[in-house]
XYZ file of C-alpha atoms in Angstrom:
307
model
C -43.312 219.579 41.072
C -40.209 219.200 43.406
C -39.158 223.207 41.806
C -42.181 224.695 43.547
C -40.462 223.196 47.048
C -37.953 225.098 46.606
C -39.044 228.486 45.456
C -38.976 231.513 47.690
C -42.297 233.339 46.762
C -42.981 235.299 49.893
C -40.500 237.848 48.550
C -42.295 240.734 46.376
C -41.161 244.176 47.567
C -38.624 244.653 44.937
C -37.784 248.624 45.285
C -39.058 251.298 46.646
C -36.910 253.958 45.081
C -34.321 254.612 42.255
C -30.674 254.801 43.052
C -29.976 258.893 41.877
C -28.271 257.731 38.834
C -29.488 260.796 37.218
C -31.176 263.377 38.852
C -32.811 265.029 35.554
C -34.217 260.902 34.926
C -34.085 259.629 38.068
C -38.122 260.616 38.929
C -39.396 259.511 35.316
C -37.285 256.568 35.175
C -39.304 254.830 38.511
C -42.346 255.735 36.807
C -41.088 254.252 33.336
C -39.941 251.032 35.415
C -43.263 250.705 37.478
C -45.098 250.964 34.125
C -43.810 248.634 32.106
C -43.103 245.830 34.899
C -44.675 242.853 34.034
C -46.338 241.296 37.158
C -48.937 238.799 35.733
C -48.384 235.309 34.693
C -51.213 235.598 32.211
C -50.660 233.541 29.157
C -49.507 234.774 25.953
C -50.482 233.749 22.138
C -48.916 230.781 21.166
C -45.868 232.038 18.236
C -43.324 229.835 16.636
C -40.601 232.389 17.746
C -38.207 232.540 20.402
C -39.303 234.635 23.482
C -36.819 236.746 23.750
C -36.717 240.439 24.683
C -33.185 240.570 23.817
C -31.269 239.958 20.653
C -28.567 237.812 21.887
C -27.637 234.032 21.551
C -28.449 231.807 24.536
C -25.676 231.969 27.217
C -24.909 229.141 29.808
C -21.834 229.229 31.875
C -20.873 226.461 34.640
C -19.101 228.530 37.509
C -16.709 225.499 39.258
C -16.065 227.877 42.261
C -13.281 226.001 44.169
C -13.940 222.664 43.348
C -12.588 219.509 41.553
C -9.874 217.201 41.359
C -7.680 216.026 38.689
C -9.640 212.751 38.710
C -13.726 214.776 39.090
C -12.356 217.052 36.634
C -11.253 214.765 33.810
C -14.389 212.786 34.262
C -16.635 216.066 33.937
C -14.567 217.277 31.119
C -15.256 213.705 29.539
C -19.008 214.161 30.151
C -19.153 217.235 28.540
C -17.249 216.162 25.495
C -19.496 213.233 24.998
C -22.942 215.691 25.931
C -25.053 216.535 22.575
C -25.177 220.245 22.705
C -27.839 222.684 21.154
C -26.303 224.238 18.518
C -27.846 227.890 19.488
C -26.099 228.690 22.396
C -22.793 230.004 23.941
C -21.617 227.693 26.600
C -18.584 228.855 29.147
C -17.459 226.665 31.869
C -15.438 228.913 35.081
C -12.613 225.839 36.166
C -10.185 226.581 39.513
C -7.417 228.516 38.507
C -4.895 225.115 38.722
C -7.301 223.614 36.648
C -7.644 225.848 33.795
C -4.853 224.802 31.667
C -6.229 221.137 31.847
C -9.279 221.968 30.629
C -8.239 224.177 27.941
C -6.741 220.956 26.915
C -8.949 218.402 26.886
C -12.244 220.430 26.524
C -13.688 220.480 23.199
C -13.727 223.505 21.070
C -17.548 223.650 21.848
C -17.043 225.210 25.211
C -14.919 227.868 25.883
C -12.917 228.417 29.201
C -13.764 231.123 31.638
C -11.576 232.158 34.594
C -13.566 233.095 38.144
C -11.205 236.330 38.547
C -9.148 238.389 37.488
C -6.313 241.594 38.432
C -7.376 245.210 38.244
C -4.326 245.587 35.917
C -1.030 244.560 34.456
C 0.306 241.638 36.721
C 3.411 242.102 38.800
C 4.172 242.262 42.402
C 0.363 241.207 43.633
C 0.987 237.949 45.100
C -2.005 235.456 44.813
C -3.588 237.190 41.642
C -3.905 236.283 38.416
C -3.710 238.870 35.796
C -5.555 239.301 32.287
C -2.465 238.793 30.386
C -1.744 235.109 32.101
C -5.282 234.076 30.835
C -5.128 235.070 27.316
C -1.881 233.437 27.477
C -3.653 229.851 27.920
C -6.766 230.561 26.295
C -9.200 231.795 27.848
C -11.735 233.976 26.645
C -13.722 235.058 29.283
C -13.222 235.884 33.137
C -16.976 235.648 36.176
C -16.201 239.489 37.701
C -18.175 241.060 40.403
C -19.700 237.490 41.942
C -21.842 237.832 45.319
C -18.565 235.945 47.421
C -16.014 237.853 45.675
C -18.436 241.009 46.786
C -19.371 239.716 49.881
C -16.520 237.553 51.708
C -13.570 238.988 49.613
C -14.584 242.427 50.518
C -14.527 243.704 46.600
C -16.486 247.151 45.803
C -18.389 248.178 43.063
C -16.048 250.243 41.842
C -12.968 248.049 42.159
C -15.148 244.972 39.957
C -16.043 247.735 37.640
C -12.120 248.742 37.315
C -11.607 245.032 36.661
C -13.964 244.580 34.193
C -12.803 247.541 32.538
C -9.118 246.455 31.948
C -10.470 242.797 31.121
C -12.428 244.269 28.029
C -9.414 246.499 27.424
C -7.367 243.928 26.927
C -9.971 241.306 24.841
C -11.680 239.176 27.443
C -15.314 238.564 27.503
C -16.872 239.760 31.343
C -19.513 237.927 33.141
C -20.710 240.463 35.034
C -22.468 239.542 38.131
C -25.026 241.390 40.004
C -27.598 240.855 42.834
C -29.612 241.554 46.161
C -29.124 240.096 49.959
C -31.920 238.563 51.699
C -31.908 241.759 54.096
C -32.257 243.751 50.727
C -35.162 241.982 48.710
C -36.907 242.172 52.208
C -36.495 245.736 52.360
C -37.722 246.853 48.915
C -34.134 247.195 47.603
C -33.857 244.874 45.103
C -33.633 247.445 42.035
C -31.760 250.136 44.349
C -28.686 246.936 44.216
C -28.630 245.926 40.698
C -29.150 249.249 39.571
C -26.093 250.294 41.759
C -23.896 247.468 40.349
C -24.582 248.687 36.984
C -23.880 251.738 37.418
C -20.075 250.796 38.545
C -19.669 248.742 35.390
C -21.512 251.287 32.864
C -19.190 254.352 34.086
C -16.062 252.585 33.282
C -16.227 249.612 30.408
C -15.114 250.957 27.106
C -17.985 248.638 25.763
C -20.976 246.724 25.902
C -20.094 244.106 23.171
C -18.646 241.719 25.025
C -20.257 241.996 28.195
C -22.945 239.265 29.798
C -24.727 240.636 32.953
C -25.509 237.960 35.490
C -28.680 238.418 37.822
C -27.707 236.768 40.771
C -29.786 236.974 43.823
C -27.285 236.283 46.617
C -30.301 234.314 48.697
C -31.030 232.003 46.292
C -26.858 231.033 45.485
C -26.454 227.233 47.039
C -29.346 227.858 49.238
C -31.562 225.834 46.893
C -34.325 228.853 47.163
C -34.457 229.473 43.769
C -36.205 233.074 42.496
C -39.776 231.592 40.298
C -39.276 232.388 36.776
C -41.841 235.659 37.613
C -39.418 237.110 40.222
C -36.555 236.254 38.000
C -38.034 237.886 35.041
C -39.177 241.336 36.944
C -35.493 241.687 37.806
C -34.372 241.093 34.287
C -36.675 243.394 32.295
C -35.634 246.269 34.650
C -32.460 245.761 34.179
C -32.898 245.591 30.211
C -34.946 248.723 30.906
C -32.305 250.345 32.823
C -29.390 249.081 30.130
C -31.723 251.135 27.740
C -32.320 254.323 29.587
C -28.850 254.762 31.045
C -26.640 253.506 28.000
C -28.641 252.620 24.789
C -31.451 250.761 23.169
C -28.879 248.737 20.948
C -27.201 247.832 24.195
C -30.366 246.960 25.816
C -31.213 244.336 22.983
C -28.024 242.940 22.273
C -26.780 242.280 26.022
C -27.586 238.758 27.470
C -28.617 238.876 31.027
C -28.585 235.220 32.561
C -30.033 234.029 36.116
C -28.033 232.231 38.728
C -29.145 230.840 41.820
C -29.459 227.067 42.413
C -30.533 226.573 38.726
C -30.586 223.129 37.887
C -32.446 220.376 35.342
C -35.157 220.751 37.327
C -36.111 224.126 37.153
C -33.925 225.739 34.063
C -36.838 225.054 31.193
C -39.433 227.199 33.202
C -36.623 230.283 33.736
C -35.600 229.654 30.387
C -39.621 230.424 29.250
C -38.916 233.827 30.388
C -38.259 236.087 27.364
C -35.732 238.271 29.523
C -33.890 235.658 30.856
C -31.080 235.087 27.586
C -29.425 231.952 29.352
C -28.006 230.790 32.887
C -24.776 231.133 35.165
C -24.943 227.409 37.442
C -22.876 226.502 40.601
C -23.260 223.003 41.758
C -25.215 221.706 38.811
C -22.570 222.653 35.956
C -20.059 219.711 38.166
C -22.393 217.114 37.100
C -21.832 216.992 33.503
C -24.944 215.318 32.267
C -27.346 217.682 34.275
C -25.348 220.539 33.058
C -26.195 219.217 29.026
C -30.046 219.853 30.451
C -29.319 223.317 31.364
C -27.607 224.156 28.076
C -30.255 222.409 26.147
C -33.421 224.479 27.839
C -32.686 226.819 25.154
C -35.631 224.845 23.120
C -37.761 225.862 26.274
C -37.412 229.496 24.171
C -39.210 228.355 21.709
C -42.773 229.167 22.092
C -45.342 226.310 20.785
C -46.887 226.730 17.384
């Protein structure tokens, strides 16, 4: 298959210690974590059930990063109002700021509208930002904080993201919060010492869980077209449900969706989506091509395991 091309398999070193979250937990937490990792791709009984860890609805979003048109956008915004959805899952799509009052309009009530950012706080004198308040003022619901180029070429901290997300929830908007490793990170056993940092901003400062959606995002695999297999994908994902339920709760742990991004695309989202930790998808370039991005949303029946 043209997905195994593009995989990057020769990456296994995940961790080689805990971040000192806790320094009473930290030691029996790595062991908990190396214990229940699940490594092998041996074959499980056949169920007529979904396989998923997790308790929450399949979640796709399409992040648009900074692209479009008014003419690419009303044709995607057509394609996705004439796509047959799945009825089981929660579908976001992430327009350009300019755009997202367009789509609001036009988009049916199927999908809701995500910004890519928002302000730490109440707007005011903080030229170039967009503030919490504007958003809910046109409709949107939910707002992409802590992505690898808002990290990475923006300059943004965990704990600034994790202030962000904390007034977003404050004030009633739904936070796709993004996590994940560097090349230079995976390579050097880090991978859990990253996430597991991440987490950590977002945990000591949201007010709540309930409407939070953690994206895995390994930053090698974002428009590379590397894309993590569905076993490295689902290593990261279990930890971090493991972590979710040794650091905040075990009804936090089941009910919070934790989606993969990085190159996803019709090619390769019904294997991920086979993965019982993996509770959905956060797409780049694939969620501008509206038919492709129906496939995505619609690899929710790759969840259901054959009778």
């Amino acid at each position: 298959m043209a997905m195994v091309s593009t995989y990057c398999p020769q990456f296994s070193g995940l961790r080689r210690s805990c971040p000192k979250l806790d320094n009473s937990q930290s030691q029996s937490f790595v062991q908990h974590i190396n214990s229940q990792l699940r490594l092998s791709s041996s074959p499980k009984p056949c169920r007529a059930v979904l396989a998923m860890a997790g308790s929450g609805k399949f979640f796709v979003g399409g992040n648009w990063k900074c692209n479009g048109t008014n003419e690419s956008i009303t044709k995607l915004v057509s394609d996705l109002n004439s796509s047959t959805l799945e009825s089981d899952v929660d579908v976001v799509v992430a327009p350009p700021f300019v755009y997202l009052d367009q789509v609001k309009a036009s988009l049916t009530d199927r999908i809701e509208v995500s910004a890519q950012n928002s302000w730490i706080g109440k707007g005011g004198a903080f030229t170039g930002e967009i503030s919490v308040e504007q958003l809910k003022d046109i409709g949107c619901k939910w707002v992409i904080l802590g992505h690898s180029e808002r990290r990475h070429i923006i300059g943004e901290d965990d704990q600034f993201i994790g202030k962000k997300a904390a007034y977003a929830l404050n004030e009633g908007l739904g936070v796709i919060a993004c996590i994940g490793e560097l090349l230079e990170e995976r390579e050097a056993g880090k991978t859990f010492d990253v996430c597991f940092q991440q987490l950590k901003a977002f945990a000591d400062v949201v007010p709540s869980w309930d409407n939070i959606v953690i994206a895995y995002e390994p930053v090698w695999a974002i428009g590379t077209g590397k894309v993590a297999t569905p076993q490295q994908a689902q290593e990261v994902h279990e930890a971090v449900r493991d972590w979710l339920k040794k650091n905040v709760s075990e009804e936090v742990a089941s009910k919070t969706r934790i989606i993969y991004g990085g190159s996803v695309n019709g090619g390769n989202c019904a294997d991920l989506a086979k993965e019982e930790d993996i509770d959905g998808f956060l797409v780049g370039g694939a969620s501008l091509k509206g038919p492709e991005f129906a496939t995505i949303i619609n690899s929710v029946t790759s969840k259901k395991v054959a009778a």
